mmCIF file of C-alpha atoms and ligand atoms in Angstrom:
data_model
loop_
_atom_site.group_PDB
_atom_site.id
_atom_site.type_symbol
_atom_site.label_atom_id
_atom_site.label_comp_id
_atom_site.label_asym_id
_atom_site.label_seq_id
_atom_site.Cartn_x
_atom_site.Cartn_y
_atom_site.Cartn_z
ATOM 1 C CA UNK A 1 -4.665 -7.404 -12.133
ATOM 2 C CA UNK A 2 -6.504 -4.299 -11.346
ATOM 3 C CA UNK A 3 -6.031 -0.535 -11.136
ATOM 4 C CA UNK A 4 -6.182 1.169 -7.860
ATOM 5 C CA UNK A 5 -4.686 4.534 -6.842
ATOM 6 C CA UNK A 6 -4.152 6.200 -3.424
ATOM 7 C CA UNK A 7 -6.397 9.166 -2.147
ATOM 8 C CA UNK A 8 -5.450 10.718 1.113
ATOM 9 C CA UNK A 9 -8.245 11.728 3.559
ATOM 10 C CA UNK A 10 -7.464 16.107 4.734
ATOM 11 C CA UNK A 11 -4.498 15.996 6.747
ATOM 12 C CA UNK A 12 -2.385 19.103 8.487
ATOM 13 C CA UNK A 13 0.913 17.053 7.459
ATOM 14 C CA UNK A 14 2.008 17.091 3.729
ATOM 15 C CA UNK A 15 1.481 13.282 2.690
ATOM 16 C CA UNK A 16 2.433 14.466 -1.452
ATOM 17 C CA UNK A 17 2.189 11.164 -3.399
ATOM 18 C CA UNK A 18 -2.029 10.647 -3.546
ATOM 19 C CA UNK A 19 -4.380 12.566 -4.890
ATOM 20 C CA UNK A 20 -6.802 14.676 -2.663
ATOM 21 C CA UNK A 21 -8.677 16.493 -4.738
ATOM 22 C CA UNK A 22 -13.126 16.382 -4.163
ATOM 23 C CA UNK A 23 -13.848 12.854 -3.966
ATOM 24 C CA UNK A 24 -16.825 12.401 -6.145
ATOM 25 C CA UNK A 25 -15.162 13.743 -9.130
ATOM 26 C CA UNK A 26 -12.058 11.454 -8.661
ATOM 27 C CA UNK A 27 -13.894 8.462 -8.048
ATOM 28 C CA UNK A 28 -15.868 9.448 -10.902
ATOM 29 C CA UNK A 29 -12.851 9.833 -13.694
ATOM 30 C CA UNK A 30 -11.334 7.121 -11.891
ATOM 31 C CA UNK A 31 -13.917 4.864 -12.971
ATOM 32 C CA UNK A 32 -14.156 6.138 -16.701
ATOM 33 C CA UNK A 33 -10.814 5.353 -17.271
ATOM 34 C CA UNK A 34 -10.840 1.994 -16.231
ATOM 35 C CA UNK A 35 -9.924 1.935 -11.816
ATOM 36 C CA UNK A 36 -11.285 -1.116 -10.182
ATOM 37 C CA UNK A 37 -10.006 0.327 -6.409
ATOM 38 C CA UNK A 38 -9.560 2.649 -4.301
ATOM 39 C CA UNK A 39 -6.796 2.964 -1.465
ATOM 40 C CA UNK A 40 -7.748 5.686 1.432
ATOM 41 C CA UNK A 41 -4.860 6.807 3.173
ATOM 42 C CA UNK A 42 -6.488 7.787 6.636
ATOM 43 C CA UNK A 43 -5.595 9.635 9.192
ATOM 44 C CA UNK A 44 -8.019 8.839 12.332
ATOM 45 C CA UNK A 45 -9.920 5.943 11.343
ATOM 46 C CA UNK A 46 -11.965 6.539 14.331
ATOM 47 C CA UNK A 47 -12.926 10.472 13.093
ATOM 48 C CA UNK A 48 -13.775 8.793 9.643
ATOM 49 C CA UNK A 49 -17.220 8.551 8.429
ATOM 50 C CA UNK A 50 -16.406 5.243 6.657
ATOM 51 C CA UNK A 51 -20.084 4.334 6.118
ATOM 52 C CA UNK A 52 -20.206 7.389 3.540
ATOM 53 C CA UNK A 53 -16.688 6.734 2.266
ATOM 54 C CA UNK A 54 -17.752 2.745 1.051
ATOM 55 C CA UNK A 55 -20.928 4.327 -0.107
ATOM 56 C CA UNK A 56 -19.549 6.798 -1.704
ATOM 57 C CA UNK A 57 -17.093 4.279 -3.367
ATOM 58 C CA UNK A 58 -19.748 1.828 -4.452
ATOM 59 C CA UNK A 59 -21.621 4.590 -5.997
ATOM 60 C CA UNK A 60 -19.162 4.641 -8.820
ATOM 61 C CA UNK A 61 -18.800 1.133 -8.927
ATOM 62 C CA UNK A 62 -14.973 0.572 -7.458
ATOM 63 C CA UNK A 63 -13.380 -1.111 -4.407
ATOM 64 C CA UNK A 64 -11.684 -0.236 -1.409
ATOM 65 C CA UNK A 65 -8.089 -1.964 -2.494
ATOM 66 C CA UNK A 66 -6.157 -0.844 0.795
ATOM 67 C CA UNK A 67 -6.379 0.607 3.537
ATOM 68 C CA UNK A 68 -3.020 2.649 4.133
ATOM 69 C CA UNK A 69 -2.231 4.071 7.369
ATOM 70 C CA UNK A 70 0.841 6.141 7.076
ATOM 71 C CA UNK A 71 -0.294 9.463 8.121
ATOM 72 C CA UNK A 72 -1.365 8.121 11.123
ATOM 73 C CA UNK A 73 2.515 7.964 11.866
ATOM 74 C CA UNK A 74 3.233 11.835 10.208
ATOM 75 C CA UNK A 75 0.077 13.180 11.711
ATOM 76 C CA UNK A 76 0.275 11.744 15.516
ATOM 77 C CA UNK A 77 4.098 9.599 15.463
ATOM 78 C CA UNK A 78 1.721 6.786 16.467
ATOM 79 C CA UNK A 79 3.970 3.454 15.636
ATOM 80 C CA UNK A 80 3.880 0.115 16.677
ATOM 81 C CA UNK A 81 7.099 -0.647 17.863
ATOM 82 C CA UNK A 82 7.536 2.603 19.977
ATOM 83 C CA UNK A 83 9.208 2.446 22.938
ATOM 84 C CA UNK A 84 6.719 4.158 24.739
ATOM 85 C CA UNK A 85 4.041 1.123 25.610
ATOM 86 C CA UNK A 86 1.490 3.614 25.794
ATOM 87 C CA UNK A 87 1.815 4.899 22.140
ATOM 88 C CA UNK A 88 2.416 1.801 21.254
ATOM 89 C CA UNK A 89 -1.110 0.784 22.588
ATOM 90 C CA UNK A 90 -3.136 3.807 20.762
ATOM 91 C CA UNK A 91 -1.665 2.263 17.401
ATOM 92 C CA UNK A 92 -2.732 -0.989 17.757
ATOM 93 C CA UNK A 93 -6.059 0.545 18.635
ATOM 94 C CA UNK A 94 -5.899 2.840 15.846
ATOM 95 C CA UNK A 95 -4.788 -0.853 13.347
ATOM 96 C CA UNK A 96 -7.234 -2.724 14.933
ATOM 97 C CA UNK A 97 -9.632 0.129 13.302
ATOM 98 C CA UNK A 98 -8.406 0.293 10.262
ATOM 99 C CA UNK A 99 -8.481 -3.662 9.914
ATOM 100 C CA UNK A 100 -12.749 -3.317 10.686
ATOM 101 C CA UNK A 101 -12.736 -0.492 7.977
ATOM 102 C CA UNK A 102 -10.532 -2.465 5.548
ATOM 103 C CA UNK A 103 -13.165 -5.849 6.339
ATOM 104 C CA UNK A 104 -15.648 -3.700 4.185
ATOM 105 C CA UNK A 105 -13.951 -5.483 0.900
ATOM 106 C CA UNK A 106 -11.135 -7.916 2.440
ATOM 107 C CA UNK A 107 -8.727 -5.886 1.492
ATOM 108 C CA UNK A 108 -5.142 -5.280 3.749
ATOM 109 C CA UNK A 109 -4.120 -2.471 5.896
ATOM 110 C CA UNK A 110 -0.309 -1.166 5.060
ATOM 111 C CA UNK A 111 2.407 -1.406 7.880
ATOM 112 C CA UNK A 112 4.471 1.502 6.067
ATOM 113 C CA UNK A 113 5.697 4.318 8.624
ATOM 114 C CA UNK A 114 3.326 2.957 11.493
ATOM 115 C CA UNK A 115 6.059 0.237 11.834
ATOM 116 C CA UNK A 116 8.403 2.644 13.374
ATOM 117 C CA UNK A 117 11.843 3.748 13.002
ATOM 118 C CA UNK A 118 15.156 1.788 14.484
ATOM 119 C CA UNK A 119 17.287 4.531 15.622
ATOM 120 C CA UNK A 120 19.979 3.273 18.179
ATOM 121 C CA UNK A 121 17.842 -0.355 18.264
ATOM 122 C CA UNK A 122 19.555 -3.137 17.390
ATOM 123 C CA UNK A 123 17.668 -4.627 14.439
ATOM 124 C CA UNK A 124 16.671 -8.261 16.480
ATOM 125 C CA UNK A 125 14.899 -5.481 19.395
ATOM 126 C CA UNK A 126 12.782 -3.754 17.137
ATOM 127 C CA UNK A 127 12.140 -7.206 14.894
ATOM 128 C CA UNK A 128 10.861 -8.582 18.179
ATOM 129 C CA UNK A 129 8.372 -5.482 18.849
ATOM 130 C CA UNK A 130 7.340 -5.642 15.509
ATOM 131 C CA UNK A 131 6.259 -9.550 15.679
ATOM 132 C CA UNK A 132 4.902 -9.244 18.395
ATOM 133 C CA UNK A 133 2.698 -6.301 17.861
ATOM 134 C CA UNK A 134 1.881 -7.859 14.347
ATOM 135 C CA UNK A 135 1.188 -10.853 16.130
ATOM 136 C CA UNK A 136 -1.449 -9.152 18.504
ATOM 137 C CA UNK A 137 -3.501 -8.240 15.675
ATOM 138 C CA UNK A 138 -4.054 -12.072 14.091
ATOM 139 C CA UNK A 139 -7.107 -12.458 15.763
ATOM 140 C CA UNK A 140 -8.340 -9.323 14.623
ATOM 141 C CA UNK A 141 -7.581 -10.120 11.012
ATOM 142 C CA UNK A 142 -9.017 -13.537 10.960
ATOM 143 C CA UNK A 143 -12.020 -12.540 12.697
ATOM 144 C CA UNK A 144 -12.059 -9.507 9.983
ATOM 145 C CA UNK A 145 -10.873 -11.172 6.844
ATOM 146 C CA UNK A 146 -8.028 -8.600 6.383
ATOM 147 C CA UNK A 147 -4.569 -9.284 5.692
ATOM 148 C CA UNK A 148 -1.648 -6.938 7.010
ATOM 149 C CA UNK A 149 0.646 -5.770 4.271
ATOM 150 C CA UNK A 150 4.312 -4.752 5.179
ATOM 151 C CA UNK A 151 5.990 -2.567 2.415
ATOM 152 C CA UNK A 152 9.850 -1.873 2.298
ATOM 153 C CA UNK A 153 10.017 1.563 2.082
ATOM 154 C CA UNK A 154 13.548 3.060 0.538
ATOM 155 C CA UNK A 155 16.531 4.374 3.250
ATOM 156 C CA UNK A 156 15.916 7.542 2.852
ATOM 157 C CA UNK A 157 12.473 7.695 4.396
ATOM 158 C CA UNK A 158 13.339 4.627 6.837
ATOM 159 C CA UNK A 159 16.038 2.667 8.738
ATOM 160 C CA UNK A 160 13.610 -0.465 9.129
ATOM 161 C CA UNK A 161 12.780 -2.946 6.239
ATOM 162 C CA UNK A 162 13.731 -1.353 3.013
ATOM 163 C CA UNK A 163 13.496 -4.676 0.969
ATOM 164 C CA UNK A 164 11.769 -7.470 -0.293
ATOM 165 C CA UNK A 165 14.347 -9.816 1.977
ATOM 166 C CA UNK A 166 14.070 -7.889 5.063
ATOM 167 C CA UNK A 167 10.323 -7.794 5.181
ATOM 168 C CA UNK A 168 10.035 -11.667 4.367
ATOM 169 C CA UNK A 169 11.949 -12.224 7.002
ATOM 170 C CA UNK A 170 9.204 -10.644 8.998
ATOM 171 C CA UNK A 171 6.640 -12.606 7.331
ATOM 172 C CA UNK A 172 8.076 -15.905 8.040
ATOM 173 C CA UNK A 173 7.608 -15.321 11.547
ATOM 174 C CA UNK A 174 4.101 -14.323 11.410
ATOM 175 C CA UNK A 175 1.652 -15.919 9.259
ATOM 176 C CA UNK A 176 -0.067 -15.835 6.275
ATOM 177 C CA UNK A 177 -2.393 -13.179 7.232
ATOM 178 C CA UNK A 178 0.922 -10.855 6.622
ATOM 179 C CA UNK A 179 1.867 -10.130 2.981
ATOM 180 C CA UNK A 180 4.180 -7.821 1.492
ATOM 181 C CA UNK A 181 3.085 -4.503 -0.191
ATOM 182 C CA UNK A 182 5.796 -4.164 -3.029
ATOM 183 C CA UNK A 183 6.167 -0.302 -4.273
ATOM 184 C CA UNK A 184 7.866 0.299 -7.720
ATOM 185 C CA UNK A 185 9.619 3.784 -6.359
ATOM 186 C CA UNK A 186 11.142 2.052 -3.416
ATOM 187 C CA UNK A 187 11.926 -0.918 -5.395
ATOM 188 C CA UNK A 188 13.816 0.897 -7.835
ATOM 189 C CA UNK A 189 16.106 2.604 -5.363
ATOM 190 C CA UNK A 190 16.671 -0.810 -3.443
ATOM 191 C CA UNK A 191 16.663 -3.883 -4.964
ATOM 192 C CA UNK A 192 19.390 -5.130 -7.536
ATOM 193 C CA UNK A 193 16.590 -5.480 -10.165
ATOM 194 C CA UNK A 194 12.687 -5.272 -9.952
ATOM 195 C CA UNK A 195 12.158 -8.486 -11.623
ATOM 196 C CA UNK A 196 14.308 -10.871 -9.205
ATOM 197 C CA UNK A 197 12.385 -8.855 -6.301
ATOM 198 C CA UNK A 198 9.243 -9.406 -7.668
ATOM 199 C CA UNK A 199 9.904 -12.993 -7.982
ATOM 200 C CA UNK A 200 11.927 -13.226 -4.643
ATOM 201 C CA UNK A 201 8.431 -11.958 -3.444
ATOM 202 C CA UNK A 202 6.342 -14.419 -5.133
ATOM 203 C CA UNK A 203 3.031 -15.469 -3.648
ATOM 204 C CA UNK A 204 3.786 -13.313 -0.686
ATOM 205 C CA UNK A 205 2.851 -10.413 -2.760
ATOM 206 C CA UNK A 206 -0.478 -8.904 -1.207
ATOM 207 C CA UNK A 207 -0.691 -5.318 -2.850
ATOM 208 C CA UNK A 208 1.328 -3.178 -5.390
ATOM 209 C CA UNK A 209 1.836 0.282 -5.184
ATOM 210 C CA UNK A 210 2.885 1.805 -8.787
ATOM 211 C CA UNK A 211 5.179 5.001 -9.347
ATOM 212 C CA UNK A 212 7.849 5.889 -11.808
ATOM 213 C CA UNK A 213 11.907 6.116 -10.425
ATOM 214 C CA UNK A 214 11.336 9.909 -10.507
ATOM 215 C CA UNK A 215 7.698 9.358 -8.462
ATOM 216 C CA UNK A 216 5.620 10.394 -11.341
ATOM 217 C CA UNK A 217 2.931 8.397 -12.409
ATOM 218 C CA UNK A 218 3.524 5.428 -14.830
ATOM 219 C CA UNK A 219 4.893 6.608 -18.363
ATOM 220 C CA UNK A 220 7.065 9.304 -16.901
ATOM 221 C CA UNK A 221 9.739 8.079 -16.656
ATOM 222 C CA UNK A 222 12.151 4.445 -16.963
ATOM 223 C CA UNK A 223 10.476 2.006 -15.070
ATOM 224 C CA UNK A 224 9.861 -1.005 -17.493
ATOM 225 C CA UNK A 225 6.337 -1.463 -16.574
ATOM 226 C CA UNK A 226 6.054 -4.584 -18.937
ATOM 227 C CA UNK A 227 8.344 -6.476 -17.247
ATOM 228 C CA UNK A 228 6.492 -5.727 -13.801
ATOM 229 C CA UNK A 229 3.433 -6.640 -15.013
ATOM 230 C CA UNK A 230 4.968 -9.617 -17.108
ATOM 231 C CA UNK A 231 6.764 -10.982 -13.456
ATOM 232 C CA UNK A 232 3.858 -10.139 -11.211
ATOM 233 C CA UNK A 233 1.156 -12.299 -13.459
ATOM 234 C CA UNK A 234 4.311 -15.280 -13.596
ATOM 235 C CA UNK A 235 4.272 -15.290 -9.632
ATOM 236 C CA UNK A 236 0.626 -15.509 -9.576
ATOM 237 C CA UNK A 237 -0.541 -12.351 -8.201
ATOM 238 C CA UNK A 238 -3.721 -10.775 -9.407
ATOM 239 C CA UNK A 239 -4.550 -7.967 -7.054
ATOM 240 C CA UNK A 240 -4.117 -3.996 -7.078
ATOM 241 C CA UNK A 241 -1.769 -2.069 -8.963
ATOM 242 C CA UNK A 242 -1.836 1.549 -6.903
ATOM 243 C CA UNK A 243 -0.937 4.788 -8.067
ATOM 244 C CA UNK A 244 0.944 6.257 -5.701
ATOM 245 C CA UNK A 245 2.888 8.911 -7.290
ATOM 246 C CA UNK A 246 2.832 13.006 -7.412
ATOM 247 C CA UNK A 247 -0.482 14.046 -9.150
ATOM 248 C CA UNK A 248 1.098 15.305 -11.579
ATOM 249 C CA UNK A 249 0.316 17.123 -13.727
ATOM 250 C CA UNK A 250 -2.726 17.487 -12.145
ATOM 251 C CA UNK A 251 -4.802 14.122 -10.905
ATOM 252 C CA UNK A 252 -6.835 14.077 -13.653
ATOM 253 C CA UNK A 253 -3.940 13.639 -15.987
ATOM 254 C CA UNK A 254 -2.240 11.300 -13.525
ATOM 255 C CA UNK A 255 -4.995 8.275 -13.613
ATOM 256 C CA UNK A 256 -5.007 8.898 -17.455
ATOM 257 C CA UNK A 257 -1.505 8.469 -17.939
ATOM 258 C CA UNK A 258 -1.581 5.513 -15.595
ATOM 259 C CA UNK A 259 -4.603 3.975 -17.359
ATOM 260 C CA UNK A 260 -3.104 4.805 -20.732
ATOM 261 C CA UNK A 261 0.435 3.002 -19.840
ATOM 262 C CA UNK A 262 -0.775 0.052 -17.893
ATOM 263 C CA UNK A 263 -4.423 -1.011 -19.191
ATOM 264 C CA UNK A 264 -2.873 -2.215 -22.446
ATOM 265 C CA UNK A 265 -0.261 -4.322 -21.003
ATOM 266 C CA UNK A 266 -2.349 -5.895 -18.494
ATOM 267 C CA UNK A 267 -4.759 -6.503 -20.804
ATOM 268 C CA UNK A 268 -2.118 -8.425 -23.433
ATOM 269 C CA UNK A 269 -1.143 -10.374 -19.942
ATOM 270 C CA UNK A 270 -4.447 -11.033 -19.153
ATOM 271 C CA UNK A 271 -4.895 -12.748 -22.235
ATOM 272 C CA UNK A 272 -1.536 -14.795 -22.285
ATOM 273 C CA UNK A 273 -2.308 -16.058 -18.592
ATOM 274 C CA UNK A 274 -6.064 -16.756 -19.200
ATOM 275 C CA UNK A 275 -4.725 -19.306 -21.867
ATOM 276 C CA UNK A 276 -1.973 -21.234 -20.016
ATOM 277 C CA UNK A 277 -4.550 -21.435 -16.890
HETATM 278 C C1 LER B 301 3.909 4.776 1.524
HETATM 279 O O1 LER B 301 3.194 3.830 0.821
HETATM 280 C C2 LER B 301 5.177 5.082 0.865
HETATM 281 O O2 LER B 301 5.480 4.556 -0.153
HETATM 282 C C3 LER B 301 6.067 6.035 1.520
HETATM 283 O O3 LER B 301 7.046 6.450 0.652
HETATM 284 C C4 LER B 301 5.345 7.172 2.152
HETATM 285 O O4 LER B 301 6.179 8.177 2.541
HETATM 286 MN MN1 MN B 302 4.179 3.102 -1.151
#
């Protein structure tokens, strides 16, 4: 497992859980402290300059982990289920995008807020939109490399998929270009307990986005980050664990907190699971 953490590209609308402070000097403290990858939250992928971005990235030796896509949703309400066909069409456009950007490493692209919001749809009418719009971008992903990643996201922020059983449901009905994108924050407010989630999840689990129960970042506050780490290694998954929590308080103490909480117990893992293997 690997340390990642979200950085949001300049956006009008307040996206508060990444850090967006000048690039370079994230990337490089990022890297000192131990960060493998890097997650861009973007906007426009088309009004990107991507080819600097991966640069950029490579320069201090890390990986794009994600791409996630969810201010596409706050900035222009583009979502793939929406009942207009015609904004529906500019966010597959705007996916098929991000999957070319996220082909620079083989990494995922998030279906967070881009998936839309239920309203007065029955759940089977937007489960069909969904699947099928997933289902339009296969091609793209195989061609690509790039898997799509579909994260429960708690009630309050959405009336579609807020757990690990609602968004396997989706997966089963796609393929296994579609993983699940569990998030710690989310988790805590909507499963019974992380661990049976985690292993509920299994080898479905694609990308992990990290955050204490109070959305500070890891050692602020009750989330038993041993046992997260412990169950994620037993189901077999060895990706990106990515801050996603309020820089707080300020970024630079944020990855160092992070770092400082999880290297150590990944590391003890690592050595555990490198023996049994
Ligand atoms: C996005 O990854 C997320 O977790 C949401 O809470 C964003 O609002
Ligand atoms: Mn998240």
């Amino acid at each position: 497992m690997k340390l990642s953490f979200v950085y949001v590209l300049p956006v009008k609308t307040e996206f508060k859980y990444a850090i967006k402070d000048e690039l370079p000097e994230v990337l490089n403290l990022a890297a000192e402290f131990g960060f493998k990858g890097v997650e861009y939250n973007i906007p426009n992928p088309f009004e990107v300059d991507f080819e600097r971005l991966l640069r950029l990235t490579e320069d201090y030796g890390l990986r794009i982990s994600a791409i996630s896509t969810g201010s596409a949703y706050l900035e222009y309400g583009l979502t793939i289920t929406h009942p207009d066909f015609s904004i529906r069409e500019k966010a597959l456009k705007f996916m098929r995008k991000y999957i070319e950007h996220a082909s620079a490493h083989n990494s995922g692209v998030v279906v967070g807020l881009i998936r839309g919001r239920r309203n007065d749809r029955a759940v089977e009418e937007i489960a069909e939109s969904l699947i099928s719009s997933i289902k339009m971008l296969e091609d793209h992903c195989l061609n690509y490399n790039v898997f799509l990643l579909i994260e429960p996201l708690n009630r309050y922020e959405t009336d579609y998929i807020n757990n690990v059983e609602e968004a396997l449901r989706i997966v089963e009905q796609t393929g296994n270009y579609v993983k699940l994108l569990l998030d710690t924050f989310h988790m805590n407010i909507e499963e019974r307990n992380i661990r049976d989630a985690i292993l509920r999840a299994g080898r479905n689990i694609g990308h992990v986005h990290i955050a204490e129960n109070n959305r500070l970042p890891p050692g602020l506050g009750s989330i038993g980050w041993k046992n997260v780490v412990h169950h994620l290694y037993r189901v077999g998954f060895n990706g990106y664990l990515s801050l996603e929590a309020l820089p707080r308080p300020s970024f630079k103490e944020a990855l160092k907190q992070t770092a400082e909480t999880l290297n150590p117990i990944i590391k003890g893992f690592q050595v555990e699971y490198d023996h049994s293997s």
